[in-house]
Coordinates of C-alpha atoms and ligand atoms in Angstrom, one line a residue:
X11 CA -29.4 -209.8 -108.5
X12 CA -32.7 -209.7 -106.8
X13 CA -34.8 -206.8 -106.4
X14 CA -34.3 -208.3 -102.4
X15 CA -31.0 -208.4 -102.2
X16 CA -30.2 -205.3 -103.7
X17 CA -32.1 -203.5 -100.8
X18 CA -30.6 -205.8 -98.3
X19 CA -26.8 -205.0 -99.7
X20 CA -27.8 -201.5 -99.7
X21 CA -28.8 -201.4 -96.1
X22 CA -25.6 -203.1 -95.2
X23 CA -23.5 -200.5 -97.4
X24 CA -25.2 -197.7 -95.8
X25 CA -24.8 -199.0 -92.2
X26 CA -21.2 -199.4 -92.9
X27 CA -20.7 -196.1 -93.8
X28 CA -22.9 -195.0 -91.6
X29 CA -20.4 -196.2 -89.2
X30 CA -17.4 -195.2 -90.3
X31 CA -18.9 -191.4 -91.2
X32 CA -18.4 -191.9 -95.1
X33 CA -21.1 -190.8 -97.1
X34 CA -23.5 -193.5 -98.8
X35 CA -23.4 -194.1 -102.6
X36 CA -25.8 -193.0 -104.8
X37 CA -28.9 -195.5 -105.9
X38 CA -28.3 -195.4 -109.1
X39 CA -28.4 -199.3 -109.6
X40 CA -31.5 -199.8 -107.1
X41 CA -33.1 -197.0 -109.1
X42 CA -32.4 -199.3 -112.7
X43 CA -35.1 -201.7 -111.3
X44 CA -37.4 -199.2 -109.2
X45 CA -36.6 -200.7 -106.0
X46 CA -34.4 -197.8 -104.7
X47 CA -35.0 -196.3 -101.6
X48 CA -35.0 -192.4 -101.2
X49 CA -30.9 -192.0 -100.2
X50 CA -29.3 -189.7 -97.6
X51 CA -28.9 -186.0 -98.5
X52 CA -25.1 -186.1 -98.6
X53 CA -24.7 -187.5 -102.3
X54 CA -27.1 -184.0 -103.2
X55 CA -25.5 -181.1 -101.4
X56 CA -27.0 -179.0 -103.8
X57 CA -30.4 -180.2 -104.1
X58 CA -32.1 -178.8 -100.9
X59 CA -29.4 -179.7 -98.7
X60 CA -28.3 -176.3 -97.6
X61 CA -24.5 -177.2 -97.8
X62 CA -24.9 -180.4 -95.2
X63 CA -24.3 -184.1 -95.1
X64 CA -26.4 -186.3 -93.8
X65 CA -26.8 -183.4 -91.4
X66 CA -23.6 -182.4 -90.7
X67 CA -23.0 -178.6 -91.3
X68 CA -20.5 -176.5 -90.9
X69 CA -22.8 -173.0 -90.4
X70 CA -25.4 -172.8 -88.1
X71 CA -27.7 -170.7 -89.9
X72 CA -27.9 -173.7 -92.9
X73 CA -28.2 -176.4 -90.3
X74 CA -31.0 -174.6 -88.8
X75 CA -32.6 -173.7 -92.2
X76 CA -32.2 -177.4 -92.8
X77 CA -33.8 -178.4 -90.1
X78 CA -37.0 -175.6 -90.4
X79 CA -37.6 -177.7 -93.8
X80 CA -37.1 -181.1 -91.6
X81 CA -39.6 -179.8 -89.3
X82 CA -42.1 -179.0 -92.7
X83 CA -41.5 -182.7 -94.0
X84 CA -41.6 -184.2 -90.3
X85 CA -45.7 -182.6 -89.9
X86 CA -46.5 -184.0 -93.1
X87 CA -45.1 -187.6 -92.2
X88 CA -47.6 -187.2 -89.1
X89 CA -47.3 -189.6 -85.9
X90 CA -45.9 -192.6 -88.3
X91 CA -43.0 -190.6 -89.1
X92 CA -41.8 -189.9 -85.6
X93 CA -42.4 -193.1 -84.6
X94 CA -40.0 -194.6 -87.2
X95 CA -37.9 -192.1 -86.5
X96 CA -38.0 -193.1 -82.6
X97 CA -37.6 -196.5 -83.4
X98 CA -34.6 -196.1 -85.6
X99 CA -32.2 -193.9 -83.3
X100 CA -33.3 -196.4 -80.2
X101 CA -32.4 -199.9 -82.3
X102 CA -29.4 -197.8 -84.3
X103 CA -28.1 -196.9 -80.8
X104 CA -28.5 -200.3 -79.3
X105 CA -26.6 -201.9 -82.2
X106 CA -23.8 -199.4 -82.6
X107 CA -23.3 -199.3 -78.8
X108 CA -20.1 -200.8 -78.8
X109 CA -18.5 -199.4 -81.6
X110 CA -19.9 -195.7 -80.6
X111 CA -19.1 -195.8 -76.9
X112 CA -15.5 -196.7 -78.3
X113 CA -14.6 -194.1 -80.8
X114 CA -16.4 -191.6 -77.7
X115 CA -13.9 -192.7 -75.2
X116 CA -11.2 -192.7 -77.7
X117 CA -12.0 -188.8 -78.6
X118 CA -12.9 -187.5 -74.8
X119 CA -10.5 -189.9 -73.2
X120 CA -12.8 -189.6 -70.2
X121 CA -15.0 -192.4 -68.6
X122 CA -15.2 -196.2 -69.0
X123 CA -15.9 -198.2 -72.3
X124 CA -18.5 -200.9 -70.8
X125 CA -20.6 -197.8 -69.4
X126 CA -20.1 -195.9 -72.7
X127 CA -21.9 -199.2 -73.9
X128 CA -24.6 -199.5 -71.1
X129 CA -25.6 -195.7 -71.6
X130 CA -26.1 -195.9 -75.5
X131 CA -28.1 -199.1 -74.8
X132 CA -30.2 -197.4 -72.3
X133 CA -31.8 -195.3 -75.0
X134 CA -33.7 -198.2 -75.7
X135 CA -36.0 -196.5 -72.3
X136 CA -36.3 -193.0 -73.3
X137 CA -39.6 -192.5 -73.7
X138 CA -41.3 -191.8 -77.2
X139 CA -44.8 -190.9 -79.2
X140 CA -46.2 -192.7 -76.6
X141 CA -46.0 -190.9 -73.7
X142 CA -48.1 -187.7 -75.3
X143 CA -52.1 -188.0 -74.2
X144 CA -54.2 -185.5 -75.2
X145 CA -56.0 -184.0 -72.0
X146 CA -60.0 -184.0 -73.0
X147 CA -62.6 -182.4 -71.4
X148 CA -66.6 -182.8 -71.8
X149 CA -69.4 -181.1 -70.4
X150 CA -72.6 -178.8 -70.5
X151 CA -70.6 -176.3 -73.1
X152 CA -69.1 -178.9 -75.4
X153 CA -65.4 -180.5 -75.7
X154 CA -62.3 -179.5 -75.5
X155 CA -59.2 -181.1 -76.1
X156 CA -55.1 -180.0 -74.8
X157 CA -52.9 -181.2 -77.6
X158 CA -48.8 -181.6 -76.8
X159 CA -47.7 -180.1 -80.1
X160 CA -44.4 -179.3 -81.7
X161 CA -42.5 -175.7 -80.9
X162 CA -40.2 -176.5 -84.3
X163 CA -36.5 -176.4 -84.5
X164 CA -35.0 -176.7 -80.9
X165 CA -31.2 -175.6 -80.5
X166 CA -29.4 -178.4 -78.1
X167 CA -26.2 -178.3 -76.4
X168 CA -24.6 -181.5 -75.3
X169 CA -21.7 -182.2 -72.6
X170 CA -18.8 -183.9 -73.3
X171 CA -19.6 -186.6 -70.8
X172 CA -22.1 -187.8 -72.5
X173 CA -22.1 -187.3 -76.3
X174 CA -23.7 -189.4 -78.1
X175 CA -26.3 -190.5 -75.4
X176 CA -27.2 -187.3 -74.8
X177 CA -27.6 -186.7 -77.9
X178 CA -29.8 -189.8 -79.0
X179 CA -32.0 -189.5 -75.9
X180 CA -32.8 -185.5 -76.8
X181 CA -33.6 -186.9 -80.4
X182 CA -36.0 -189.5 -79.2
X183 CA -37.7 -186.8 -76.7
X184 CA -38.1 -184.0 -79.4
X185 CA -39.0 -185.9 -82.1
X186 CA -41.3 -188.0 -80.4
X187 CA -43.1 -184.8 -79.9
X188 CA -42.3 -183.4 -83.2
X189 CA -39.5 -181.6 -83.6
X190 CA -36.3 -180.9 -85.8
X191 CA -33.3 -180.3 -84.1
X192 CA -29.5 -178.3 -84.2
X193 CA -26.8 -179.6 -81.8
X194 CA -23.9 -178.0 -80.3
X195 CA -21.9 -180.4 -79.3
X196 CA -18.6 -180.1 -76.9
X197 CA -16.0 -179.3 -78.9
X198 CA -14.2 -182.2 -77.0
X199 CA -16.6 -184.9 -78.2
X200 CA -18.1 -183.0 -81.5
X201 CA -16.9 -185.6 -83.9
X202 CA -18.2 -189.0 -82.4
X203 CA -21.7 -186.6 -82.0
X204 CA -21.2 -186.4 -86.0
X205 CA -20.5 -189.6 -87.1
X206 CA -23.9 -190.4 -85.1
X207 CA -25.7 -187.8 -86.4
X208 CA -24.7 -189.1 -90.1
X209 CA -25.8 -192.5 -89.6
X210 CA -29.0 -191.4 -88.3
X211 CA -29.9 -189.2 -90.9
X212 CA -28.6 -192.0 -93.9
X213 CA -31.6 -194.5 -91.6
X214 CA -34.4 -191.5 -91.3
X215 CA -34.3 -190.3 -95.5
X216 CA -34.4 -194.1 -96.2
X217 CA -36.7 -194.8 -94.4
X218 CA -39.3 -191.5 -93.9
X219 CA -37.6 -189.3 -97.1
X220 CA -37.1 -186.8 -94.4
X221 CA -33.7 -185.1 -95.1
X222 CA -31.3 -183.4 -91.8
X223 CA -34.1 -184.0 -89.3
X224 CA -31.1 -183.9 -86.5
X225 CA -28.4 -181.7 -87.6
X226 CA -24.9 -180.4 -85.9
X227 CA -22.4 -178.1 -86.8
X228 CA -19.2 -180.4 -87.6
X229 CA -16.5 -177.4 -85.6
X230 CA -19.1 -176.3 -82.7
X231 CA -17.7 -172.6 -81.2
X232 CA -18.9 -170.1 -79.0
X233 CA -19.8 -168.6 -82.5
X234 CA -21.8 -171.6 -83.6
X235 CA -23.7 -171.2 -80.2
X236 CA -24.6 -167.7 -80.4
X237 CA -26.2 -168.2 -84.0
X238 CA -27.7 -170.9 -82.5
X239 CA -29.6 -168.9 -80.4
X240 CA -30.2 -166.1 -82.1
X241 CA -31.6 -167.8 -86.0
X242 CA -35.0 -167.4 -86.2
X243 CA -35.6 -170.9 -87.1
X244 CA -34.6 -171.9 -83.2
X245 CA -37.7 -171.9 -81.4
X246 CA -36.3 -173.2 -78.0
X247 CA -33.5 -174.5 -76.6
X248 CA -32.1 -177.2 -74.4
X249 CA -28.6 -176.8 -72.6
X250 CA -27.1 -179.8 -71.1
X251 CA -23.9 -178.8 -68.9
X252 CA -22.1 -177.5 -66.9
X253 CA -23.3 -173.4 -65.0
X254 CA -21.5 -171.7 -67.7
X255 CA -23.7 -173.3 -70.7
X256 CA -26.9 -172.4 -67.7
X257 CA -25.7 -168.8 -67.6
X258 CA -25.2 -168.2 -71.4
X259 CA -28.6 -169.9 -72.3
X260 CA -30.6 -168.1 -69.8
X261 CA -29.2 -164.8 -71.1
X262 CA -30.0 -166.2 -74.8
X263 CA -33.8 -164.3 -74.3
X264 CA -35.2 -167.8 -76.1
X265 CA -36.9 -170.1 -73.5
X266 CA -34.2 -172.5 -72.3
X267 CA -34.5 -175.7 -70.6
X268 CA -30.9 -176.2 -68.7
X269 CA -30.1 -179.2 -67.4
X270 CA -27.7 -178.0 -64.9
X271 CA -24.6 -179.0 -63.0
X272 CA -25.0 -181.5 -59.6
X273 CA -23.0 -182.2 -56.6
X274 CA -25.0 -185.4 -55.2
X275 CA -24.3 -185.6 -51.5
X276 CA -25.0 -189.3 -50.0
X277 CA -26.2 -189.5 -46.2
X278 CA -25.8 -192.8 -44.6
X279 CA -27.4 -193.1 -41.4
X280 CA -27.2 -195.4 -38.4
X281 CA -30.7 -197.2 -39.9
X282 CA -29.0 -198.0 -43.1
X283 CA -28.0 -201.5 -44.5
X284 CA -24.2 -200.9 -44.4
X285 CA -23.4 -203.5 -47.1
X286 CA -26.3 -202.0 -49.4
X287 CA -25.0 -198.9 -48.9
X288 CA -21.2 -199.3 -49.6
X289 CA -22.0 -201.0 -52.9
X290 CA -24.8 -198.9 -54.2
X291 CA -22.1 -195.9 -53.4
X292 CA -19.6 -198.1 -55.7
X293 CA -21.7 -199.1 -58.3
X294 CA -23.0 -195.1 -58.3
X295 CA -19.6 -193.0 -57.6
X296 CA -17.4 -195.6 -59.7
X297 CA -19.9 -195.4 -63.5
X298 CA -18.5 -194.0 -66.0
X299 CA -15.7 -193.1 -63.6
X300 CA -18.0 -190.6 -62.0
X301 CA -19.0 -188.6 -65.2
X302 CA -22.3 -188.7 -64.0
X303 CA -24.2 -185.5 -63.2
X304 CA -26.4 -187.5 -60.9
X305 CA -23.2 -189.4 -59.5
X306 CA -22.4 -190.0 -55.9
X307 CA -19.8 -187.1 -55.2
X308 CA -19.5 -187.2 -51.3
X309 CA -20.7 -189.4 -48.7
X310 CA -21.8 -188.0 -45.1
X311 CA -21.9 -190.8 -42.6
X312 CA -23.2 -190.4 -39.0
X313 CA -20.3 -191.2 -36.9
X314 CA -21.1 -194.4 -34.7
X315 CA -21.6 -196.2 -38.4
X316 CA -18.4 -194.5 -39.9
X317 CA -16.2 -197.1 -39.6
X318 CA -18.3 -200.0 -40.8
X319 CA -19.6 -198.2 -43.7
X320 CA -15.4 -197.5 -44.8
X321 CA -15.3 -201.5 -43.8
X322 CA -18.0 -202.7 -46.3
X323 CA -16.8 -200.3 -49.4
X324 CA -13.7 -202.2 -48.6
X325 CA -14.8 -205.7 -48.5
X326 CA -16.6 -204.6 -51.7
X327 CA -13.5 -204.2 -53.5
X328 CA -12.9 -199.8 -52.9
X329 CA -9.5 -198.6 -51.6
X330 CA -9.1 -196.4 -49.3
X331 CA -6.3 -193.2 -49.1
X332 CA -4.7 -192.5 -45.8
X333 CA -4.1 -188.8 -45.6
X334 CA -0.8 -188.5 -46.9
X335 CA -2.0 -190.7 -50.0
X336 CA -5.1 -188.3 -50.1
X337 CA -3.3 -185.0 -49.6
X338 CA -0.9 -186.1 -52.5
X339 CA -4.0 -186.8 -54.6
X340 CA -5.7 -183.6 -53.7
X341 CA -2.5 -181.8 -54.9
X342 CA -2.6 -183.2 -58.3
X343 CA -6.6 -183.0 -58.4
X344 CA -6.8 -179.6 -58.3
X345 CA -5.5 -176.5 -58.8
X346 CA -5.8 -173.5 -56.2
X347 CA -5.9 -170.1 -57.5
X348 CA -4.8 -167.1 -55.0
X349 CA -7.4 -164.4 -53.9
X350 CA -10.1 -166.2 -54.8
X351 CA -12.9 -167.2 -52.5
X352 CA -12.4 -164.3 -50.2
X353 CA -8.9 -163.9 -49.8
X354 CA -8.4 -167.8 -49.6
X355 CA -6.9 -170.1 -52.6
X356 CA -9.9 -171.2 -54.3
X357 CA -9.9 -174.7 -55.4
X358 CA -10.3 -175.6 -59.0
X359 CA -10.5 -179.3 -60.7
X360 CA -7.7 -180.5 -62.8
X361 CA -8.8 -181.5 -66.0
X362 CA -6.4 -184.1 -66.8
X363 CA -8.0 -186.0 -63.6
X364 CA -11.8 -185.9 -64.9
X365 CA -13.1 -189.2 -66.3
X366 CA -9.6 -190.8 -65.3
X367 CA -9.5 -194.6 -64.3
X368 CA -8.8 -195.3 -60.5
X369 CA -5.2 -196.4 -61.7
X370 CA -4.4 -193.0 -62.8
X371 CA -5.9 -191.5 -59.5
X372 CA -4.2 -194.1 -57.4
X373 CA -0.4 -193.4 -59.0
X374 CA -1.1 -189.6 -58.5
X375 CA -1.4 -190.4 -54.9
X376 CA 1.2 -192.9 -54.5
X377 CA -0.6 -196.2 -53.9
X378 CA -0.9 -199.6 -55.8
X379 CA -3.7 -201.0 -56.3
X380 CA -5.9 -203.9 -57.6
X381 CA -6.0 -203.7 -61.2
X382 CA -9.9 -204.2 -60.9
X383 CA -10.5 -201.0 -58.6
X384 CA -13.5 -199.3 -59.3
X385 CA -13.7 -196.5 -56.6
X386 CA -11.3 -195.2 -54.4
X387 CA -12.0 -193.5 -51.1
X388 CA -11.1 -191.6 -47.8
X389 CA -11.6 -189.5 -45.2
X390 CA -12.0 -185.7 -45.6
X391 CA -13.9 -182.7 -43.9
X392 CA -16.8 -180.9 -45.0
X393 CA -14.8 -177.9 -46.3
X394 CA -12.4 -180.1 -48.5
X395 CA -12.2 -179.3 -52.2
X396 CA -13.1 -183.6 -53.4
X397 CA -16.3 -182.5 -50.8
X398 CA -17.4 -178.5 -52.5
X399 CA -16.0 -179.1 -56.1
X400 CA -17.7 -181.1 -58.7
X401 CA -14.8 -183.4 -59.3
X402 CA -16.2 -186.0 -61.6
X403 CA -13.3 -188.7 -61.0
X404 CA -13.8 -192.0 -59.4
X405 CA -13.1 -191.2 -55.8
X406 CA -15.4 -190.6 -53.5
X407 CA -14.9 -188.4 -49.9
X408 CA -16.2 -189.6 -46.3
X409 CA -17.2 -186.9 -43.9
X410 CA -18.3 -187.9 -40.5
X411 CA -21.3 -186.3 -38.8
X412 CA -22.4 -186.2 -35.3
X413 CA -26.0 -186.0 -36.1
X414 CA -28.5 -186.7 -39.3
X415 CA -29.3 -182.8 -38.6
X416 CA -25.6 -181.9 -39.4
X417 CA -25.4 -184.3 -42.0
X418 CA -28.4 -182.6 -43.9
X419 CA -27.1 -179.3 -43.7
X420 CA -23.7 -180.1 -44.9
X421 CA -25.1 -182.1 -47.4
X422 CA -27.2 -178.9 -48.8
X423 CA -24.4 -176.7 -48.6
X424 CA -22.3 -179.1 -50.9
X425 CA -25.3 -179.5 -53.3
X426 CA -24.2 -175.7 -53.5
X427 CA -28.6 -175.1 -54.1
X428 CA -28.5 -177.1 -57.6
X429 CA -31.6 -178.4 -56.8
X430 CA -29.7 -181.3 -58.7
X431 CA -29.8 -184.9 -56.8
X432 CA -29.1 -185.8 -53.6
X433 CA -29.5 -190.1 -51.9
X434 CA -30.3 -191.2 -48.2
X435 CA -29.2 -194.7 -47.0
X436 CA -31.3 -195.0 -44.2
X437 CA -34.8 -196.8 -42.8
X438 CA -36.2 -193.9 -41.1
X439 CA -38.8 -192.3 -43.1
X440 CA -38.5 -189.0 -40.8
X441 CA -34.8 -188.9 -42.0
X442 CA -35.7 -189.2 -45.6
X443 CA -38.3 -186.9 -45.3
X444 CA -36.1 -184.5 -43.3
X445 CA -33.6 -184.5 -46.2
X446 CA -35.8 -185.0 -49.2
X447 CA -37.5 -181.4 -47.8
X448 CA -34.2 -179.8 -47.0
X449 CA -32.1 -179.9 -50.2
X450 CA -35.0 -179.7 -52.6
X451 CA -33.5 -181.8 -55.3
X452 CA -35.1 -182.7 -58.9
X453 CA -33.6 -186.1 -57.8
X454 CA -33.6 -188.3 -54.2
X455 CA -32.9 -191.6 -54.3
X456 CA -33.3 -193.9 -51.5
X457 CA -31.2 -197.1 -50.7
X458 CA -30.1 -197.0 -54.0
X459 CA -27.3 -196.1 -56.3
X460 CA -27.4 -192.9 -58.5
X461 CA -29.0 -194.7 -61.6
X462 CA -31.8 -196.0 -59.9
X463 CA -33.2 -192.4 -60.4
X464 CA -32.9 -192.8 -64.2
X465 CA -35.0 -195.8 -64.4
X466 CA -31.5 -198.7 -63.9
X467 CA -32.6 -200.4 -61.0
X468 CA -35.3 -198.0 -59.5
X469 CA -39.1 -197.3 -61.2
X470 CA -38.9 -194.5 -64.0
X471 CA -37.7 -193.7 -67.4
X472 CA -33.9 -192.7 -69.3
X473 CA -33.1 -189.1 -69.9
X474 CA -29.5 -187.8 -70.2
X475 CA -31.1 -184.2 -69.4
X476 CA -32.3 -183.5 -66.1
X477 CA -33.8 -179.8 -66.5
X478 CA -32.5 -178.9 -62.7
X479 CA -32.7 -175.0 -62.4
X480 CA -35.3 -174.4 -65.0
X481 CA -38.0 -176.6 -63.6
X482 CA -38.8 -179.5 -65.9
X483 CA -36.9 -182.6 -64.3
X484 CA -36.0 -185.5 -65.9
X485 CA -37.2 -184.4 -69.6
X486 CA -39.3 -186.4 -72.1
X487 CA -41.4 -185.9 -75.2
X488 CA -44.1 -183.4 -73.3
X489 CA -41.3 -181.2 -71.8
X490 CA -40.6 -180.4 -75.8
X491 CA -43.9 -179.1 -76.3
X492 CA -46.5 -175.9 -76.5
X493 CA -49.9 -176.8 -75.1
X494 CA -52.6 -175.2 -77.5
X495 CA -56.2 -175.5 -76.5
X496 CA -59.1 -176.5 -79.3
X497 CA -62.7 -175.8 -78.1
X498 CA -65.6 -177.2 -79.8
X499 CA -68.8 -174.9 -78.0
X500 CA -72.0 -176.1 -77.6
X501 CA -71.7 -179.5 -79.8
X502 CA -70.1 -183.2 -79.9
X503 CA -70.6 -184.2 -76.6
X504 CA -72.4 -187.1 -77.3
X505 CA -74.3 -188.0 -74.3
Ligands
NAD22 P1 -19.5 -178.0 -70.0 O1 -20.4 -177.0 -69.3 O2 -18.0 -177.7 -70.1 O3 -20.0 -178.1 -71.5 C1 -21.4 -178.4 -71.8 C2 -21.7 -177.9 -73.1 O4 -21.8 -176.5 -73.0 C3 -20.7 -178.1 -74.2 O5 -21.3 -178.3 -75.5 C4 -19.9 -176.8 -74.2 O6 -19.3 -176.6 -75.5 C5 -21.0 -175.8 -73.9 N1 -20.5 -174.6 -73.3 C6 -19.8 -174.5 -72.2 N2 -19.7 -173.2 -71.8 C7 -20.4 -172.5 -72.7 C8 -20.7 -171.1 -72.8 N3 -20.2 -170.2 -72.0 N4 -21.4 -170.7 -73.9 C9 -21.9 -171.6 -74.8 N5 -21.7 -173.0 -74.7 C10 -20.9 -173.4 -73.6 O7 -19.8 -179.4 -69.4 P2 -19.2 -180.8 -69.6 O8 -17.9 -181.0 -69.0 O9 -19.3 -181.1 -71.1 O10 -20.3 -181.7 -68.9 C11 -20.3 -181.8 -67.5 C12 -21.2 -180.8 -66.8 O11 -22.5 -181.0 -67.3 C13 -21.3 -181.1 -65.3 O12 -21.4 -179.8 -64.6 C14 -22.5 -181.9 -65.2 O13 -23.2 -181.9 -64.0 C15 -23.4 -181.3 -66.3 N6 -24.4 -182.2 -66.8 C16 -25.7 -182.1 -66.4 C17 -26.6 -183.0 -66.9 C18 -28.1 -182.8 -66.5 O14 -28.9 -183.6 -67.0 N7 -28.4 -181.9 -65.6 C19 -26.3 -184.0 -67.7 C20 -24.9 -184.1 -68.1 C21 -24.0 -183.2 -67.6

């Protein structure tokens, strides 16, 4: 056999088992005739491995020492490492889309397999090595030059909505600017984040001889967290989820960039393109059956355009729930615990409902519908619990308003001060302005669905983290960085 197709068969053995988790053979045969290729760390446990496979541990504290050693190999492969690492998890993502976004619906049982798809392909636009410029400065006194580098091994927590994206997109963003990195995965959707994680690391040794550059403990606990936080390996971290993942990081005394829960409120004024509007709110509140943190989660609509707003979302193919359909619904949606919420029965979201196809919302509340519903909605108050909770399921409350004045203020109070993402449909820029300065969000999109504000459909580049109450936004290689300043006095400026 050529020295050739040796490598090629060994690339397709690799990405086979790659895919199905298994760990790649040794290169014994390739190594006979010198053409081997460095293999992935799982065949050598023991030889500097500290106990993982293919980055895969099951104790934090190796993992991060794993990846500390990463992070060593990683400066001395300079820029051409990340890049090829950058350019691996965006083409391995792309081609393992389908068969990833599968076995992550089949674990989490939440969400829609063609979105599972889109959102792995959409790595493709996180941004990479690229987007890092120095910042240079020249004058009397000499040069100076701002460098983006590397803080080391970050710790990363990942939501069970969006595994395996999230988790490629923070790899691409920290890498890019230099880092290893530890995950945490959701317990839920821990052993999809694996088998990625595997296949990644059998591409990166091959190709870079860098071994467990993105690790992840295999059984992630509240345990697994804590060490996390506190190994002295982990110089930041980056929570993606819901507030209780916000408050634990926050109180980890590490710098944390959270990328926080959302409530997006949608205001549809009497300006607004009707028809654009009812299908941006279906293409937004129906992806991923409303897993998304940026999703459309309740719609406020000025009253005189009420009725023809509910008329296109129907036309567009979105039932609608009379009240009894809708109270039956709400029933099974949530839960309502007594003497909470100030004596009253505080609402709480069912968890068998999150992620669910319309179908299974529509037989909860007693309706039939069209086998190719995307989005089911109806009218509520401002108060109701589909309105204040963040549901996450693929039906989407109306709330009439007398005024865009009311609609903005009961559109901040459902953002509950997230400071997450928030959409007008409108053509009055005093309206957009109005709201866009009211509720503060990282996001506002206008006359647009929810995705537009990730760079699908609207102007601007992928991230799965949006660093909401912490301050960075939509992350990307610099928000994983230390500026450090180097000063040259008195010399090299050349003119
Ligand atoms: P979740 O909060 O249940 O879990 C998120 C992650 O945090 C998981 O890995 C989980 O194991 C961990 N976690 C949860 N509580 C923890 C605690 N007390 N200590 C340590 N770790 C803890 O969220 P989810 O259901 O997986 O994801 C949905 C939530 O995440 C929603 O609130 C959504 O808005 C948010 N989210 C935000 C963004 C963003 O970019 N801002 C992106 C995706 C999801």
């Amino acid at each position: 056999m050529s020295a050739v197709n040796e490598a090629l068969i060994r690339d397709i053995v690799d990405e086979i088992l790659g895919r199905i988790g298994a760990p790649a053979p040794a290169p014994a045969a390739a190594a006979s005739n010198g053409a081997a290729k460095p293999d992935c760390g799982c065949q050598h446990r023991s030889a500097g491995s500290a106990g993982g496979q293919c980055g895969v541990f099951q104790d934090a504290n190796k993992a991060c020492e794993a990846a500390a050693a990463a992070y060593v190999q990683l400066q001395k492969g300079g820029v051409a490492a990340r890049r090829k690492v950058v350019h691996i998890v965006k083409t391995m993502a792309d081609s393992n889309a389908a068969e990833w976004g599968r076995i992550e619906l089949e674990e989490t049982k939440i969400g829609r397999l063609d979105h599972k798809i889109e959102k792995l392909r959409g790595i493709m636009g996180v941004p990479g090595v690229e987007w890092l410029h120095p910042y240079g400065l020249s004058g009397d006194h000499g040069i100076t030059l701002e460098e983006y580098t590397p803080f080391g091994v970050i710790g990363a927590i990942t939501p069970s909505t969006h595994s395996i994206p999230t988790l490629s997109g923070n790899i691409v963003n920290m890498v890019a600017a230099g880092n290893a990195v530890v995950f945490n995965a959701h317990p839920a959707a821990a052993r999809c984040a694996a088998t990625a994680i595997r296949a990644y690391n059998q591409a990166i040794q091959r190709e870079t001889g860098i071994e467990n550059l993105c690790c992840i403990i295999e059984q992630p606990t509240l345990e697994s967290f804590k060490a996390l936080c506190a190994s002295e390996h982990v110089r930041l971290l980056c929570v993606t989820g819901g507030p209780g993942v916000v408050k634990a990081a926050m109180q980890a005394g590490k710098r944390a960039i959270c990328a926080g829960p959302g409530n997006p409120p949608v205001l549809v004024d009497d300006t607004a393109c009707m028809k654009r509007a009812a299908s941006c709110i279906i293409a937004g509140g129906a992806y991923d059956n409303n897993l998304l943190c940026i999703g459309e989660k309740e719609v406020f609509a000025l009253d005189k355009i009420a009725d023809s707003l509910m008329a296109e979302m129907e036309k567009a193919g979105a039932v609608r729930l009379n009240s009894a359909q809708l109270d039956r619904l709400t029933k099974a949606a949530f839960t309502f615990k007594e003497g909470q919420g100030g004596g009253c029965a505080e609402p709480s979201v069912n968890k068998d409902f999150i992620g669910k196809d319309p179908a299974v919302l529509a037989r909860a509340a007693g309706v039939e519908i069209p086998a190719n519903t995307q989005l089911l909605f109806g009218e509520t108050d401002s108060k109701h619990p589909f309105v204040i909770e963040e549901q996450m399921m693929p039906f989407v409350p109306i709330v009439r308003v007398a005024s865009v004045e009311e609609g903005i203020a009961a559109a901040k109070t459902a953002e509950h001060n997230y400071k997450h993402t928030a959409i007008i449909h409108s053509h009055n820029v005093e309206h957009m302005t109005a709201m866009g300065r009211a509720l503060d969000t990282t996001l506002f999109i206008k006359n647009g669905p929810c995705m537009a504000g990730l760079g699908a459909g609207g102007e601007g580049y992928l991230s799965y983290s949006i660093a909401t109450p912490t301050g960075e936004g939509v992350t990307n290689p610099k928000t994983f960085t230390r500026v450090r300043r180097c000063v040259m006095v008195d010399n090299l400026r050349i003119y």
